[in-house]
Each structure stands twice: as structure tokens, then as C-alpha cells.
mmCIF file of C-alpha atoms and ligand atoms in Angstrom:
data_model
loop_
_atom_site.group_PDB
_atom_site.id
_atom_site.type_symbol
_atom_site.label_atom_id
_atom_site.label_comp_id
_atom_site.label_asym_id
_atom_site.label_seq_id
_atom_site.Cartn_x
_atom_site.Cartn_y
_atom_site.Cartn_z
ATOM 1 C CA MET A 1 2.964 -9.696 19.981
ATOM 2 C CA HIS A 2 1.365 -12.649 21.469
ATOM 3 C CA LYS A 3 1.568 -16.306 20.262
ATOM 4 C CA ASP A 4 -1.856 -16.327 18.406
ATOM 5 C CA PHE A 5 -0.186 -14.098 15.899
ATOM 6 C CA LYS A 6 -0.121 -15.513 12.708
ATOM 7 C CA LEU A 7 2.000 -14.383 9.635
ATOM 8 C CA THR A 8 0.823 -14.756 6.274
ATOM 9 C CA ILE A 9 3.011 -14.252 3.281
ATOM 10 C CA ALA A 10 2.060 -13.590 -0.398
ATOM 11 C CA ARG A 11 3.781 -16.400 -2.533
ATOM 12 C CA SER A 12 5.285 -13.493 -4.773
ATOM 13 C CA VAL A 13 6.970 -12.101 -1.607
ATOM 14 C CA TRP A 14 7.929 -15.898 -0.729
ATOM 15 C CA ALA A 15 9.633 -16.096 -4.053
ATOM 16 C CA GLU A 16 11.686 -13.067 -3.477
ATOM 17 C CA LEU A 17 12.737 -14.469 -0.187
ATOM 18 C CA ALA A 18 14.078 -17.611 -1.587
ATOM 19 C CA VAL A 19 15.851 -15.920 -4.321
ATOM 20 C CA ALA A 20 17.668 -13.407 -1.821
ATOM 21 C CA ALA A 21 18.665 -16.261 0.406
ATOM 22 C CA GLU A 22 20.328 -18.360 -2.479
ATOM 23 C CA LYS A 23 21.966 -15.152 -3.961
ATOM 24 C CA ALA A 24 23.613 -14.728 -0.358
ATOM 25 C CA VAL A 25 25.007 -18.178 -0.001
ATOM 26 C CA PRO A 26 27.286 -19.072 1.743
ATOM 27 C CA ASN A 27 26.089 -15.978 4.191
ATOM 28 C CA GLU A 28 22.912 -14.905 5.572
ATOM 29 C CA ALA A 29 20.543 -12.710 3.706
ATOM 30 C CA CYS A 30 18.449 -10.270 5.727
ATOM 31 C CA GLY A 31 15.589 -8.132 5.258
ATOM 32 C CA LEU A 32 12.263 -6.405 6.511
ATOM 33 C CA LEU A 33 8.667 -7.767 5.773
ATOM 34 C CA ALA A 34 6.004 -5.053 5.785
ATOM 35 C CA GLY A 35 2.211 -5.301 5.346
ATOM 36 C CA ARG A 36 -0.904 -4.886 7.366
ATOM 37 C CA ASP A 37 -2.737 -7.128 9.730
ATOM 38 C CA GLY A 38 -0.424 -9.897 9.921
ATOM 39 C CA ASN A 39 -0.387 -10.008 5.824
ATOM 40 C CA VAL A 40 3.147 -9.538 4.558
ATOM 41 C CA MET A 41 3.003 -7.604 1.212
ATOM 42 C CA LYS A 42 6.383 -6.277 0.707
ATOM 43 C CA PHE A 43 9.829 -7.631 1.191
ATOM 44 C CA TYR A 44 12.635 -5.038 1.438
ATOM 45 C CA PRO A 45 16.040 -6.730 0.867
ATOM 46 C CA MET A 46 18.952 -5.496 3.056
ATOM 47 C CA THR A 47 22.643 -5.817 2.807
ATOM 48 C CA ASN A 48 24.010 -8.154 5.565
ATOM 49 C CA ILE A 49 27.096 -5.956 6.313
ATOM 50 C CA ASP A 50 28.467 -8.652 8.482
ATOM 51 C CA ALA A 51 28.938 -10.901 5.161
ATOM 52 C CA SER A 52 28.654 -13.951 7.518
ATOM 53 C CA PRO A 53 27.263 -17.311 7.269
ATOM 54 C CA GLU A 54 26.469 -17.215 10.878
ATOM 55 C CA HIS A 55 24.878 -13.482 12.012
ATOM 56 C CA PHE A 56 23.726 -10.622 10.184
ATOM 57 C CA SER A 57 23.555 -6.858 10.600
ATOM 58 C CA MET A 58 21.236 -5.006 8.382
ATOM 59 C CA LYS A 59 22.914 -1.780 6.703
ATOM 60 C CA PRO A 60 21.529 1.228 8.525
ATOM 61 C CA GLU A 61 20.859 3.477 5.593
ATOM 62 C CA GLU A 62 18.916 0.932 3.903
ATOM 63 C CA GLN A 63 16.732 0.351 7.056
ATOM 64 C CA PHE A 64 15.866 4.102 7.084
ATOM 65 C CA ALA A 65 14.962 4.216 3.580
ATOM 66 C CA ALA A 66 12.555 1.077 4.064
ATOM 67 C CA VAL A 67 11.050 2.440 7.228
ATOM 68 C CA LYS A 68 10.465 5.686 5.343
ATOM 69 C CA ASP A 69 8.794 3.669 2.281
ATOM 70 C CA MET A 70 6.586 1.837 4.921
ATOM 71 C CA ARG A 71 5.192 4.981 6.253
ATOM 72 C CA ARG A 72 4.600 6.397 2.662
ATOM 73 C CA MET A 73 2.936 3.202 1.844
ATOM 74 C CA GLU A 74 0.916 3.075 5.113
ATOM 75 C CA LEU A 75 2.650 -0.388 5.764
ATOM 76 C CA GLN A 76 3.510 -1.832 9.042
ATOM 77 C CA MET A 77 6.755 -3.538 9.759
ATOM 78 C CA LEU A 78 5.673 -7.184 10.564
ATOM 79 C CA ALA A 79 8.715 -9.046 10.626
ATOM 80 C CA ILE A 80 12.615 -9.055 10.670
ATOM 81 C CA TRP A 81 13.627 -11.671 8.196
ATOM 82 C CA HIS A 82 17.023 -13.711 7.685
ATOM 83 C CA SER A 83 18.292 -16.953 6.231
ATOM 84 C CA HIS A 84 20.092 -19.764 7.730
ATOM 85 C CA PRO A 85 22.249 -21.013 4.756
ATOM 86 C CA SER A 86 22.917 -24.461 6.612
ATOM 87 C CA THR A 87 21.326 -24.769 9.955
ATOM 88 C CA PRO A 88 17.655 -25.412 10.554
ATOM 89 C CA PRO A 89 15.147 -22.561 11.350
ATOM 90 C CA ARG A 90 15.671 -21.716 14.644
ATOM 91 C CA MET A 91 16.670 -18.665 16.856
ATOM 92 C CA SER A 92 20.284 -19.002 17.488
ATOM 93 C CA ALA A 93 21.777 -17.681 20.720
ATOM 94 C CA GLU A 94 22.957 -14.857 18.605
ATOM 95 C CA ASP A 95 19.516 -14.312 17.025
ATOM 96 C CA LEU A 96 18.105 -14.144 20.597
ATOM 97 C CA ARG A 97 20.773 -11.738 21.844
ATOM 98 C CA LEU A 98 19.854 -9.122 18.929
ATOM 99 C CA ALA A 99 16.291 -9.554 18.963
ATOM 100 C CA PHE A 100 15.624 -6.439 20.616
ATOM 101 C CA THR A 101 12.865 -4.651 18.127
ATOM 102 C CA PRO A 102 9.580 -4.828 19.745
ATOM 103 C CA ASP A 103 6.144 -5.709 18.268
ATOM 104 C CA VAL A 104 7.795 -7.794 15.098
ATOM 105 C CA ALA A 105 8.047 -11.130 14.202
ATOM 106 C CA TYR A 106 11.381 -12.979 13.327
ATOM 107 C CA VAL A 107 11.255 -15.190 10.479
ATOM 108 C CA ILE A 108 13.840 -17.490 9.430
ATOM 109 C CA LEU A 109 14.227 -19.256 6.196
ATOM 110 C CA SER A 110 16.615 -22.265 5.843
ATOM 111 C CA LEU A 111 18.353 -23.351 3.079
ATOM 112 C CA ALA A 112 19.384 -26.860 4.973
ATOM 113 C CA PRO A 113 18.047 -29.758 2.752
ATOM 114 C CA ASP A 114 16.632 -31.554 5.697
ATOM 115 C CA ALA A 115 14.800 -28.463 7.220
ATOM 116 C CA ILE A 116 11.209 -29.289 7.605
ATOM 117 C CA PRO A 117 9.667 -26.952 7.783
ATOM 118 C CA GLN A 118 11.891 -24.744 5.718
ATOM 119 C CA CYS A 119 10.552 -21.459 7.119
ATOM 120 C CA ARG A 120 9.681 -20.784 10.701
ATOM 121 C CA ALA A 121 8.553 -17.418 12.724
ATOM 122 C CA PHE A 122 8.859 -16.470 16.090
ATOM 123 C CA VAL A 123 7.812 -13.767 18.545
ATOM 124 C CA ILE A 124 10.001 -13.094 21.659
ATOM 125 C CA ASN A 125 8.193 -12.631 24.968
ATOM 126 C CA SER A 126 10.518 -11.807 27.724
ATOM 127 C CA GLY A 127 13.594 -13.259 25.816
ATOM 128 C CA ILE A 128 11.858 -16.568 25.062
ATOM 129 C CA PRO A 129 10.983 -17.375 21.438
ATOM 130 C CA GLN A 130 7.542 -18.638 20.792
ATOM 131 C CA SER A 131 6.706 -20.204 17.337
ATOM 132 C CA VAL A 132 4.220 -18.634 15.592
ATOM 133 C CA GLU A 133 2.268 -19.811 12.324
ATOM 134 C CA VAL A 134 3.515 -19.017 9.016
ATOM 135 C CA VAL A 135 1.015 -19.275 6.028
ATOM 136 C CA ILE A 136 1.961 -18.637 2.454
ATOM 137 C CA THR A 137 -1.101 -17.267 0.451
ATOM 138 C CA ASN A 138 -1.774 -17.233 -3.290
ATOM 139 C CA GLU A 139 -2.464 -13.428 -3.533
HETATM 140 ZN ZN1 LIG B 1 19.763 -16.766 12.635
#
């Protein structure tokens, strides 16, 4: 995935992300974003089995079920999403260390009151995170 990649997120999905992030406070929320051609159409919320404010691990059974559903719906996994309850939307050292899934973007939604923008997406090339554009659409 290259840096010209752009992720668009339907406003309805965006609202679900915000709710999931708030609900998980003080811990990080996580999930998978699926769609077609860079357009996120579906959010699969996952249980953060780390139950931590600083890192996350998705529950494997939920991941398998989501991937199966994506196949059935003919959707691609576009991004791995998580929230940062109190830090900016940047890839942490831990995030980078665990970013080993190829060909997906990493999307971080920050609940920090001074986070501008609130949401950022990255693709990882040779271990280096590159910021990609996130657009919220009204579809
Ligand atoms: Zn993180």
C-alpha cells in the first residue's frame, strides 16, 4: 500500500467508531474496517483483550468471524482501527512493533481534547509509518 492511498469512511461508520471509543474509556477500543476500493463501509468492533489504556489485542475468535463475514460480503479488510483515550493519534512504539499485517492501513482515533485532527491513518512501509488521508463521506 502506498502513500497516495486515501481512506474514505462513511459518516455512519465514523459515528460507530466514536461510540466504540467512548464506550471503552479508559481503555483502548479496537476493531476492523472493511469495504471496497479504499471506501470503508463496515466496522467490526473487537474486544480489546488487553483491557489497557495503552495497547490492544483483538480477540482471535472475533477476528476470524469478521474475516469470514468480509468474505461472504465480498469486502476487503482495509484497516485496523484503535482508539487512543488520552494521547494524540500517532503510531506509538508499541503500535509499530505490532503492525505486521500487510496491505492494511492503521487508523487511530484520539479522544484527547486537543487532538487535531482527531483521526489519522497510516500505512507502514519498511517499518516507517506514513500518514495517509482520511475523508469522512456523507454516504
Ligand atoms: Zn496505539
